[in-house]
Amino acid sequence: MIKILQSGNPVLRKICRPIKPEEIKSAKIKKIIKVMRETLEETPDGVALAAPQIGHNLRIFVVSPKAFQPQGRALETVFINPTLVKRSNKKKIFEEGCLSVSGVYGKIKRSEKVTVEAFDEKGRRFFRGGSGLLAEIYQHEINHLDGVLFTDTATELGTITRKDNKL
Ligand code: ZN
């Protein structure tokens, strides 16, 4: 099993680079996506994973089928070169945890609803909207791609006891 990098590792602080269109279907990117999927599947308390968390400074994240309602999807959804194209002015306080900041949860204010534009593994552009947990995931994962950890702005760190939905 691939190790998930922990806070303090400089890889988590770099700005990740976009994937070139002709690179999306390359063996190298396919392999990285495969490993990301496997790593997330082997991490029962995780619902999403960004490429830098397993050591690649590339703009990719994957979301577990567990995060989608209703749960019908068999595979993780892959987001390549994701951007937030819309975010609600309305904010919500999320109780958040991160696979790269083991055991620590905190409170963080994020938009309640967002829309992401991204490319799938076949290089097709798509848009996906989400609220609640999904909105939280999209904002948290894009933060990872910009070298930002939730602990940079979260409050009440370590005061919340939870074991689920790490991002
Ligand atoms: Zn995280």
mmCIF file of C-alpha atoms and ligand atoms in Angstrom:
data_model
loop_
_atom_site.group_PDB
_atom_site.id
_atom_site.type_symbol
_atom_site.label_atom_id
_atom_site.label_comp_id
_atom_site.label_asym_id
_atom_site.label_seq_id
_atom_site.Cartn_x
_atom_site.Cartn_y
_atom_site.Cartn_z
ATOM 1 C CA MET A 1 0.000 0.000 0.000
ATOM 2 C CA ILE A 2 1.186 3.482 -0.886
ATOM 3 C CA LYS A 3 1.870 5.714 2.089
ATOM 4 C CA ILE A 4 -0.152 8.912 2.380
ATOM 5 C CA LEU A 5 2.231 11.812 2.984
ATOM 6 C CA GLN A 6 1.803 13.671 6.242
ATOM 7 C CA SER A 7 1.824 17.368 7.065
ATOM 8 C CA GLY A 8 5.417 18.600 7.250
ATOM 9 C CA ASN A 9 6.338 16.905 3.978
ATOM 10 C CA PRO A 10 7.345 19.641 1.480
ATOM 11 C CA VAL A 11 5.510 17.895 -1.407
ATOM 12 C CA LEU A 12 2.222 18.900 0.241
ATOM 13 C CA ARG A 13 3.211 22.574 0.060
ATOM 14 C CA LYS A 14 4.003 22.851 -3.643
ATOM 15 C CA ILE A 15 1.689 24.249 -6.295
ATOM 16 C CA CYS A 16 0.835 21.284 -8.508
ATOM 17 C CA ARG A 17 1.195 21.498 -12.263
ATOM 18 C CA PRO A 18 -1.642 20.960 -14.756
ATOM 19 C CA ILE A 19 -1.729 17.852 -16.948
ATOM 20 C CA LYS A 20 -1.237 18.590 -20.643
ATOM 21 C CA PRO A 21 -4.173 17.421 -22.821
ATOM 22 C CA GLU A 22 -1.973 14.941 -24.704
ATOM 23 C CA GLU A 23 -0.665 13.613 -21.402
ATOM 24 C CA ILE A 24 -4.047 12.648 -19.900
ATOM 25 C CA LYS A 25 -4.193 9.211 -21.522
ATOM 26 C CA SER A 26 -0.486 8.478 -21.100
ATOM 27 C CA ALA A 27 0.661 5.355 -19.264
ATOM 28 C CA LYS A 28 2.257 7.514 -16.577
ATOM 29 C CA ILE A 29 -0.954 9.387 -15.697
ATOM 30 C CA LYS A 30 -3.045 6.198 -15.940
ATOM 31 C CA LYS A 31 -0.728 4.524 -13.460
ATOM 32 C CA ILE A 32 -0.917 7.448 -11.031
ATOM 33 C CA ILE A 33 -4.741 7.444 -11.200
ATOM 34 C CA LYS A 34 -4.784 3.686 -10.620
ATOM 35 C CA VAL A 35 -2.598 4.025 -7.548
ATOM 36 C CA MET A 36 -4.729 6.928 -6.254
ATOM 37 C CA ARG A 37 -7.873 4.780 -6.606
ATOM 38 C CA GLU A 38 -6.265 1.804 -4.890
ATOM 39 C CA THR A 39 -4.923 3.963 -2.072
ATOM 40 C CA LEU A 40 -8.354 5.485 -1.446
ATOM 41 C CA GLU A 41 -10.035 2.081 -1.575
ATOM 42 C CA GLU A 42 -7.580 0.800 1.034
ATOM 43 C CA THR A 43 -8.299 3.778 3.291
ATOM 44 C CA PRO A 44 -11.725 3.169 4.836
ATOM 45 C CA ASP A 45 -11.856 6.521 6.667
ATOM 46 C CA GLY A 46 -11.061 8.486 3.477
ATOM 47 C CA VAL A 47 -13.520 9.883 0.926
ATOM 48 C CA ALA A 48 -11.160 11.775 -1.388
ATOM 49 C CA LEU A 49 -7.469 11.947 -2.250
ATOM 50 C CA ALA A 50 -5.312 14.461 -4.125
ATOM 51 C CA ALA A 51 -2.198 13.480 -6.122
ATOM 52 C CA PRO A 52 0.274 15.378 -3.880
ATOM 53 C CA GLN A 53 -0.903 13.256 -0.940
ATOM 54 C CA ILE A 54 0.822 10.294 -2.569
ATOM 55 C CA GLY A 55 3.819 12.293 -3.754
ATOM 56 C CA HIS A 56 2.854 13.648 -7.189
ATOM 57 C CA ASN A 57 2.667 17.403 -7.767
ATOM 58 C CA LEU A 58 -0.020 17.047 -10.424
ATOM 59 C CA ARG A 59 -3.496 18.594 -10.591
ATOM 60 C CA ILE A 60 -5.552 15.436 -10.051
ATOM 61 C CA PHE A 61 -7.893 14.311 -7.301
ATOM 62 C CA VAL A 62 -10.240 11.338 -6.882
ATOM 63 C CA VAL A 63 -13.502 11.124 -4.943
ATOM 64 C CA SER A 64 -14.827 7.903 -3.430
ATOM 65 C CA PRO A 65 -18.264 6.615 -4.480
ATOM 66 C CA LYS A 66 -19.115 6.867 -0.757
ATOM 67 C CA ALA A 67 -19.276 10.651 -1.082
ATOM 68 C CA PHE A 68 -22.024 10.626 -3.710
ATOM 69 C CA GLN A 69 -25.710 10.264 -2.893
ATOM 70 C CA PRO A 70 -27.296 8.009 -3.903
ATOM 71 C CA GLN A 71 -24.342 5.656 -3.788
ATOM 72 C CA GLY A 72 -24.548 4.033 -7.161
ATOM 73 C CA ARG A 73 -21.152 4.602 -8.664
ATOM 74 C CA ALA A 74 -18.756 1.699 -8.653
ATOM 75 C CA LEU A 75 -15.550 3.618 -9.196
ATOM 76 C CA GLU A 76 -13.901 6.706 -7.843
ATOM 77 C CA THR A 77 -14.600 9.835 -9.870
ATOM 78 C CA VAL A 78 -11.413 11.378 -11.265
ATOM 79 C CA PHE A 79 -10.962 15.148 -11.594
ATOM 80 C CA ILE A 80 -8.059 16.321 -13.770
ATOM 81 C CA ASN A 81 -7.088 20.033 -13.875
ATOM 82 C CA PRO A 82 -10.092 20.962 -11.745
ATOM 83 C CA THR A 83 -11.148 24.583 -11.247
ATOM 84 C CA LEU A 84 -13.914 26.061 -9.129
ATOM 85 C CA VAL A 85 -16.067 27.917 -11.631
ATOM 86 C CA LYS A 86 -18.833 28.864 -9.209
ATOM 87 C CA ARG A 87 -19.105 29.111 -5.447
ATOM 88 C CA SER A 88 -22.014 30.190 -3.295
ATOM 89 C CA ASN A 89 -21.682 33.346 -1.242
ATOM 90 C CA LYS A 90 -23.421 31.430 1.473
ATOM 91 C CA LYS A 91 -20.837 29.795 3.707
ATOM 92 C CA LYS A 92 -21.044 26.915 6.100
ATOM 93 C CA ILE A 93 -18.812 25.718 8.926
ATOM 94 C CA PHE A 94 -17.567 22.208 8.183
ATOM 95 C CA GLU A 95 -16.019 19.852 10.705
ATOM 96 C CA GLU A 96 -13.139 18.662 8.594
ATOM 97 C CA GLY A 97 -10.342 16.127 8.665
ATOM 98 C CA CYS A 98 -7.501 15.310 6.271
ATOM 99 C CA LEU A 99 -5.703 12.056 5.489
ATOM 100 C CA SER A 100 -2.447 14.042 5.559
ATOM 101 C CA VAL A 101 -3.076 15.485 9.019
ATOM 102 C CA SER A 102 -3.697 12.271 10.863
ATOM 103 C CA GLY A 103 -6.125 12.309 13.746
ATOM 104 C CA VAL A 104 -6.872 16.047 13.711
ATOM 105 C CA TYR A 105 -10.249 17.569 12.929
ATOM 106 C CA GLY A 106 -11.141 21.242 12.991
ATOM 107 C CA LYS A 107 -13.773 23.738 11.941
ATOM 108 C CA ILE A 108 -13.434 25.540 8.641
ATOM 109 C CA LYS A 109 -15.689 27.981 6.813
ATOM 110 C CA ARG A 110 -16.295 27.137 3.166
ATOM 111 C CA SER A 111 -18.868 27.838 0.475
ATOM 112 C CA GLU A 112 -21.940 25.693 0.924
ATOM 113 C CA LYS A 113 -22.266 24.961 -2.810
ATOM 114 C CA VAL A 114 -19.703 24.942 -5.626
ATOM 115 C CA THR A 115 -19.359 23.936 -9.268
ATOM 116 C CA VAL A 116 -16.166 22.332 -10.546
ATOM 117 C CA GLU A 117 -14.975 22.163 -14.119
ATOM 118 C CA ALA A 118 -12.497 19.348 -14.831
ATOM 119 C CA PHE A 119 -11.403 16.689 -17.307
ATOM 120 C CA ASP A 120 -12.022 12.973 -16.911
ATOM 121 C CA GLU A 121 -9.533 10.182 -17.624
ATOM 122 C CA LYS A 122 -10.510 10.149 -21.282
ATOM 123 C CA GLY A 123 -9.795 13.855 -21.605
ATOM 124 C CA ARG A 124 -13.447 14.908 -21.747
ATOM 125 C CA ARG A 125 -14.390 18.159 -20.063
ATOM 126 C CA PHE A 126 -17.210 18.011 -17.502
ATOM 127 C CA PHE A 127 -18.899 20.130 -14.883
ATOM 128 C CA ARG A 128 -20.055 18.883 -11.523
ATOM 129 C CA GLY A 129 -21.965 20.774 -8.867
ATOM 130 C CA GLY A 130 -22.105 19.774 -5.254
ATOM 131 C CA SER A 131 -23.297 20.901 -1.862
ATOM 132 C CA GLY A 132 -22.565 19.709 1.654
ATOM 133 C CA LEU A 133 -19.850 17.039 1.806
ATOM 134 C CA LEU A 134 -19.166 17.232 -1.942
ATOM 135 C CA ALA A 135 -18.713 21.018 -1.847
ATOM 136 C CA GLU A 136 -16.363 20.536 1.095
ATOM 137 C CA ILE A 137 -14.396 17.862 -0.782
ATOM 138 C CA TYR A 138 -13.997 19.934 -3.959
ATOM 139 C CA GLN A 139 -12.702 22.957 -2.044
ATOM 140 C CA HIS A 140 -10.408 20.865 0.183
ATOM 141 C CA GLU A 141 -8.905 18.917 -2.746
ATOM 142 C CA ILE A 142 -8.294 22.008 -4.887
ATOM 143 C CA ASN A 143 -6.595 23.551 -1.838
ATOM 144 C CA HIS A 144 -4.266 20.499 -1.807
ATOM 145 C CA LEU A 145 -3.358 21.183 -5.459
ATOM 146 C CA ASP A 146 -2.325 24.694 -4.409
ATOM 147 C CA GLY A 147 -0.226 23.503 -1.464
ATOM 148 C CA VAL A 148 -2.815 24.543 1.118
ATOM 149 C CA LEU A 149 -3.820 22.362 4.086
ATOM 150 C CA PHE A 150 -7.087 22.854 5.988
ATOM 151 C CA THR A 151 -5.112 23.366 9.181
ATOM 152 C CA ASP A 152 -3.815 26.663 7.715
ATOM 153 C CA THR A 153 -7.194 28.291 8.367
ATOM 154 C CA ALA A 154 -9.241 25.864 10.479
ATOM 155 C CA THR A 155 -10.084 26.658 14.083
ATOM 156 C CA GLU A 156 -10.668 24.516 17.160
ATOM 157 C CA LEU A 157 -8.130 22.045 15.790
ATOM 158 C CA GLY A 158 -8.006 18.806 17.703
ATOM 159 C CA THR A 159 -11.146 19.486 19.738
ATOM 160 C CA ILE A 160 -13.429 17.366 17.564
ATOM 161 C CA THR A 161 -13.434 13.599 17.829
ATOM 162 C CA ARG A 162 -14.340 11.847 14.608
ATOM 163 C CA LYS A 163 -12.947 9.066 12.520
ATOM 164 C CA ASP A 164 -14.730 9.350 9.181
ATOM 165 C CA ASN A 165 -14.788 11.340 5.952
ATOM 166 C CA LYS A 166 -11.144 12.344 5.744
ATOM 167 C CA LEU A 167 -10.204 14.296 2.624
HETATM 168 ZN ZN ZN B 1 -6.645 16.520 2.772
#
